[in-house]
PDB file of C-alpha atoms and ligand atoms in Angstrom:
ATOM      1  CA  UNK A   1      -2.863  -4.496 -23.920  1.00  0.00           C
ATOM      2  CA  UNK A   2      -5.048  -7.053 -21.694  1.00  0.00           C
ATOM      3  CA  UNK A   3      -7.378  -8.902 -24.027  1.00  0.00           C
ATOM      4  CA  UNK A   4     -11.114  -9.151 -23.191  1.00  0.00           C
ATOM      5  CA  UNK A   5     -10.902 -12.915 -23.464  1.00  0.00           C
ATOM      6  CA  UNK A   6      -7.815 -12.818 -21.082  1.00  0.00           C
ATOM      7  CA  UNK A   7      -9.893 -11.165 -18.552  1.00  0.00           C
ATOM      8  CA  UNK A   8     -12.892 -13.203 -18.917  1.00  0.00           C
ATOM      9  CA  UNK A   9     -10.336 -16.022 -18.436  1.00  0.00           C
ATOM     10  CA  UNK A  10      -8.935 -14.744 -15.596  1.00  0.00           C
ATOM     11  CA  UNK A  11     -12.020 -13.965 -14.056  1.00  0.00           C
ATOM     12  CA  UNK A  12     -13.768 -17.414 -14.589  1.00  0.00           C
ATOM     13  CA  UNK A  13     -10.478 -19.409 -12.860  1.00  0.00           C
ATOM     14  CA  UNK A  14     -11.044 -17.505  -9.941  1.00  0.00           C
ATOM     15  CA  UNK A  15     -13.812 -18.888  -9.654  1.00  0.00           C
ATOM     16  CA  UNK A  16     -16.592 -16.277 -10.528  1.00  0.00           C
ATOM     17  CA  UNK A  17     -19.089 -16.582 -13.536  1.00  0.00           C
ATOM     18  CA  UNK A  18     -18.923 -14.203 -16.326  1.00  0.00           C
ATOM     19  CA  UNK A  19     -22.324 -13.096 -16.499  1.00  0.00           C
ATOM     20  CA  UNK A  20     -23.946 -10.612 -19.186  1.00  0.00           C
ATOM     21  CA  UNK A  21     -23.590  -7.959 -16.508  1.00  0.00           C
ATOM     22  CA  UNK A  22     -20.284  -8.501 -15.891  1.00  0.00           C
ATOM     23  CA  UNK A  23     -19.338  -9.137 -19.342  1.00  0.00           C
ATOM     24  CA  UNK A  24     -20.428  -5.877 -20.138  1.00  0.00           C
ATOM     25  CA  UNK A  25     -18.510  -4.108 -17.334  1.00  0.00           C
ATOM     26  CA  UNK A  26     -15.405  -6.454 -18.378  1.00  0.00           C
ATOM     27  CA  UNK A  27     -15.457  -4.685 -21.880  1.00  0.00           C
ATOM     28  CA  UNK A  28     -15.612  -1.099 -21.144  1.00  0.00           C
ATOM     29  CA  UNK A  29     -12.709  -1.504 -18.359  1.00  0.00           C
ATOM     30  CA  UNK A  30     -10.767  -2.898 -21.545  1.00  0.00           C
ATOM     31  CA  UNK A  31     -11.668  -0.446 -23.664  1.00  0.00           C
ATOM     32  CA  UNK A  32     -10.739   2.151 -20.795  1.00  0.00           C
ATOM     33  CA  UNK A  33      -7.617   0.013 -20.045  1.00  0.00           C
ATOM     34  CA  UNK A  34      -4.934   2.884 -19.889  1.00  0.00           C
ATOM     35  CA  UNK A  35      -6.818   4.359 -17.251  1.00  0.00           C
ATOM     36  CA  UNK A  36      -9.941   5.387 -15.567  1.00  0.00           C
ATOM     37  CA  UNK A  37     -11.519   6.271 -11.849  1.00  0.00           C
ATOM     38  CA  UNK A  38     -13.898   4.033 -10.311  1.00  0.00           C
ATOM     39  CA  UNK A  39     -16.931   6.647 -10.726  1.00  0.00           C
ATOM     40  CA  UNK A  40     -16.026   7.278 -14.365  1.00  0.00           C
ATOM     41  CA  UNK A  41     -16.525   3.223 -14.969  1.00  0.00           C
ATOM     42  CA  UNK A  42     -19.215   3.198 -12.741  1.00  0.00           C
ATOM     43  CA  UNK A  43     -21.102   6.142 -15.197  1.00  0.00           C
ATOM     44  CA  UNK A  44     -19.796   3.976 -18.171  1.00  0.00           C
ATOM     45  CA  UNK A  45     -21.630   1.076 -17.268  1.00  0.00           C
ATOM     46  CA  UNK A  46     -25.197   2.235 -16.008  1.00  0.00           C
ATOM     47  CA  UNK A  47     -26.372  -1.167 -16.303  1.00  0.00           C
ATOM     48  CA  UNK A  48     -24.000  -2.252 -13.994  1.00  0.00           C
ATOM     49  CA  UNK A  49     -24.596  -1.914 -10.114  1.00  0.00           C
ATOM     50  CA  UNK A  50     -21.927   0.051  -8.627  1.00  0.00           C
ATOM     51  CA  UNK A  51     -21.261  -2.451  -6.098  1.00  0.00           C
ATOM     52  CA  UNK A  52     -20.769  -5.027  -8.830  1.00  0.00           C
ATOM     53  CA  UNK A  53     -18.546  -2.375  -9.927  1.00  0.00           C
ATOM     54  CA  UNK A  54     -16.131  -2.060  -7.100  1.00  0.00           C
ATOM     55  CA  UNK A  55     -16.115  -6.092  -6.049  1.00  0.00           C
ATOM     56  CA  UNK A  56     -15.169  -6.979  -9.710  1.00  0.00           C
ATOM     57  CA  UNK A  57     -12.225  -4.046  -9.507  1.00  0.00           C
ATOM     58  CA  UNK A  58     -10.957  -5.744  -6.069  1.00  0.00           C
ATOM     59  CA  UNK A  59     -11.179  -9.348  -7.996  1.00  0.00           C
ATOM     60  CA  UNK A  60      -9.461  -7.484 -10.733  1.00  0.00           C
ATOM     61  CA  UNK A  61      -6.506  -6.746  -8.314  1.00  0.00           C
ATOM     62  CA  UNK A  62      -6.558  -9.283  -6.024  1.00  0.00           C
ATOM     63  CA  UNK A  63      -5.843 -11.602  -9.475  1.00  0.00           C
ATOM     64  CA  UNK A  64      -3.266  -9.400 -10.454  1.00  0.00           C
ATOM     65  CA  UNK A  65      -5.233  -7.707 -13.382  1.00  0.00           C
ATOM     66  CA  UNK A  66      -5.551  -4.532 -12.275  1.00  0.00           C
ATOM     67  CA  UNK A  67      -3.287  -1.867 -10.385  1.00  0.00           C
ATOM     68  CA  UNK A  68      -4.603   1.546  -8.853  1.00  0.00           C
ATOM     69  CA  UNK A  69      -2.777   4.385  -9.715  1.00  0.00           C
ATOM     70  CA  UNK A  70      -2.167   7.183  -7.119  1.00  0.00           C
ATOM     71  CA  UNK A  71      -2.013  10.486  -9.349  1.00  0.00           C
ATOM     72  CA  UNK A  72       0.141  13.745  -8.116  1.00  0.00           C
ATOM     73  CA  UNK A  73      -3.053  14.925  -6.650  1.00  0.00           C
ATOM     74  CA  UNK A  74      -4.149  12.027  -4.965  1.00  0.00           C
ATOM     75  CA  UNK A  75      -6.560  10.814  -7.233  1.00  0.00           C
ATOM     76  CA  UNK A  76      -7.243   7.021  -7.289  1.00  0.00           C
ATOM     77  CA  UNK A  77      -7.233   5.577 -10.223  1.00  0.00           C
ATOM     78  CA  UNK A  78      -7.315   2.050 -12.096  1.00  0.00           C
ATOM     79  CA  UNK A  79      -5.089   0.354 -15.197  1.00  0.00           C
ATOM     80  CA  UNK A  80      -5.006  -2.972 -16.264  1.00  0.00           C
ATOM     81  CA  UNK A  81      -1.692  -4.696 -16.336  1.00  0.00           C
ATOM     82  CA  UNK A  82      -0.719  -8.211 -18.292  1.00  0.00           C
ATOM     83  CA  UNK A  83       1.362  -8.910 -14.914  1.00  0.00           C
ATOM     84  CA  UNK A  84       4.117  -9.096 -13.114  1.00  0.00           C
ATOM     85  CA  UNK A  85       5.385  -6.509  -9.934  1.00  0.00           C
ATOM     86  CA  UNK A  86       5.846  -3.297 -11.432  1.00  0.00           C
ATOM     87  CA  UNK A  87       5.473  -0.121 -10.381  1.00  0.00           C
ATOM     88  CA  UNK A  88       4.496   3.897 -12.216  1.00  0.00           C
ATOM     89  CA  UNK A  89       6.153   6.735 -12.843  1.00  0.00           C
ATOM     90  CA  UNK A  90       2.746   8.843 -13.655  1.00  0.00           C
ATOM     91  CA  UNK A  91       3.270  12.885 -15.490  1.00  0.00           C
ATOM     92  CA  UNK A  92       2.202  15.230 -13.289  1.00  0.00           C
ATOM     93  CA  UNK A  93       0.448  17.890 -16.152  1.00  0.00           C
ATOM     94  CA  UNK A  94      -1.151  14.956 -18.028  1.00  0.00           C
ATOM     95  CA  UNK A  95      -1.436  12.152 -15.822  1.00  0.00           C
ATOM     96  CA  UNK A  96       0.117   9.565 -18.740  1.00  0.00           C
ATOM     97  CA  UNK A  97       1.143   6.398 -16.919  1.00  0.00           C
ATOM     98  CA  UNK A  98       4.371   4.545 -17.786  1.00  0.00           C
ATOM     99  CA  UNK A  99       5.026   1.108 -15.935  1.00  0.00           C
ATOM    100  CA  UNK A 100       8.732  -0.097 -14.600  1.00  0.00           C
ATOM    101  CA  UNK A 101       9.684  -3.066 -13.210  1.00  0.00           C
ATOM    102  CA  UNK A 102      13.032  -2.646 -11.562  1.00  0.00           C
ATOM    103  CA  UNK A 103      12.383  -2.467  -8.007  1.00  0.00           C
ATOM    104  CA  UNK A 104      15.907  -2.540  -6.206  1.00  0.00           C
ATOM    105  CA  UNK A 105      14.351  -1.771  -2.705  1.00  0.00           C
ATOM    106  CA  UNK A 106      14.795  -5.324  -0.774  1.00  0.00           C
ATOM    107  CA  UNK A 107      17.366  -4.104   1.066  1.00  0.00           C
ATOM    108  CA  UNK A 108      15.558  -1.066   2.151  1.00  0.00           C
ATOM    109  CA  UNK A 109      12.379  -3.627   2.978  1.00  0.00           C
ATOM    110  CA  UNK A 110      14.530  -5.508   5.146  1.00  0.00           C
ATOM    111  CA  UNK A 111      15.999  -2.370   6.631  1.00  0.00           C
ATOM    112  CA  UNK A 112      12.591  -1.234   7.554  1.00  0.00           C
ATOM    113  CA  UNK A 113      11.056  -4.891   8.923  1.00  0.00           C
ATOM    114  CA  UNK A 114      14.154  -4.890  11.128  1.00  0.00           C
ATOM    115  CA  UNK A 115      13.825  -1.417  12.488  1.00  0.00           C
ATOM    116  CA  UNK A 116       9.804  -1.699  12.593  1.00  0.00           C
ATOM    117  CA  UNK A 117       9.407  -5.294  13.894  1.00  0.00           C
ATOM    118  CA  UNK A 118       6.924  -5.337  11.033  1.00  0.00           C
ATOM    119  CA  UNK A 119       6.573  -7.818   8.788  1.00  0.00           C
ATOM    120  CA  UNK A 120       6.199  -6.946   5.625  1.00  0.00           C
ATOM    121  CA  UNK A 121       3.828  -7.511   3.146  1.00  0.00           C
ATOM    122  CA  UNK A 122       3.600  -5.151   0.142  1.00  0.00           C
ATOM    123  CA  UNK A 123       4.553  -2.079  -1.034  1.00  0.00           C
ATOM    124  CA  UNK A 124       3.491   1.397  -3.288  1.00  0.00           C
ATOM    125  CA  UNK A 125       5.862   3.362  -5.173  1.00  0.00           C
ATOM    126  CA  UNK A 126       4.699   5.801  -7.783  1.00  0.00           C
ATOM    127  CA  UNK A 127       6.871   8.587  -9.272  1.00  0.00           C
ATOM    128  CA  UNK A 128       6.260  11.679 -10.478  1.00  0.00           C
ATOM    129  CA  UNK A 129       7.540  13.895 -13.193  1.00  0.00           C
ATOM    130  CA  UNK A 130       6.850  15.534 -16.297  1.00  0.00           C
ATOM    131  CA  UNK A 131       6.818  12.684 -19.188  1.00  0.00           C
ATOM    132  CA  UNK A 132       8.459  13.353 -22.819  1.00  0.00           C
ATOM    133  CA  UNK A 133       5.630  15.847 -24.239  1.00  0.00           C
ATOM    134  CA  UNK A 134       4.988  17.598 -21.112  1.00  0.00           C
ATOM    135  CA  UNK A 135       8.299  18.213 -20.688  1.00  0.00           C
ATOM    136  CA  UNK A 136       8.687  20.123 -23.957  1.00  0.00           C
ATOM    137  CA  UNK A 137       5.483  22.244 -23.348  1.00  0.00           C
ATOM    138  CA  UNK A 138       7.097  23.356 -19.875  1.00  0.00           C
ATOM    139  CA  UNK A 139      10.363  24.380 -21.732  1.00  0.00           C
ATOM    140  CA  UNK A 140       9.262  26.079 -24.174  1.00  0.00           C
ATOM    141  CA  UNK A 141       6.309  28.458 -21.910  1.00  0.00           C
ATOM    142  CA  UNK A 142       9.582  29.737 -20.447  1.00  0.00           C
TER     143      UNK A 142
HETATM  144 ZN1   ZN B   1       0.446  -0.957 -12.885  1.00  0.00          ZN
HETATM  145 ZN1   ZN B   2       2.525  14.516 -19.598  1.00  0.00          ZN
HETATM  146 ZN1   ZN B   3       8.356  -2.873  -6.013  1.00  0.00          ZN
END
């Protein structure tokens, strides 16, 4: 789990001051960590602007911090991360989030920047399924 401190860190080398708004905001994202929505944080935080809101969740990612989460319905939401390219293999009954990190696709990225002419920069892959507890509720309703 990210520390507060980390974050604060991480926040003040980029260059932005951590003030008492901010702070506060920085805590309940920790403390919703696993993960949240945008409005959810936003109603968590009515002290906080909702514009401070969404420019300190794009810091958040641009540092590497934070990671959206696209859910099996298409909801957006946020996690914090300690790092590192990754991507999440999210349950589709309870929306638990698991992170991997093997990402054997270069070849495929290549494939596609050749065929495209693109160049490429990034790239999303979440995967869906039924995680260890879900699983056993769906076996044994039938
Ligand atoms: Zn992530
Ligand atoms: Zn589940
Ligand atoms: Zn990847």
């Amino acid at each position: 789990m990210v520390s507060l401190e980390s974050l604060e860190r991480d926040v003040s080398r980029s260059g932005y001051r951590v003030t008492g708004p901010r702070r506060e905001l920085l805590a309940t994202l920790q403390e919703m960590g696993d993960h949240f929505t945008a409005e959810g944080l936003v109603a968590a935080v009515p002290g906080v602007g909702r514009a401070t809101v969404f420019r300190t969740l794009r810091l958040l990612q641009d540092i590497g911090t934070l990671c959206q989460v696209v859910l099996d319905d298409g909801t957006l939401q946020y996690r914090l991360t300690s790092g590192g390219h990754h991507h999440h293999v999210v349950c589709s009954r309870c929306g638990a989030v698991n992170d991997f990190s093997a990402c054997d696709i270069q070849g495929l990225l290549d494939e596609i920047a050749e065929r495209t002419g693109y160049v490429i920069d990034g790239h999303r892959l979440e995967v869906y399924g039924r995680c260890a507890d879900c699983k056993e509720v769906l076996t044994s309703e039938t």
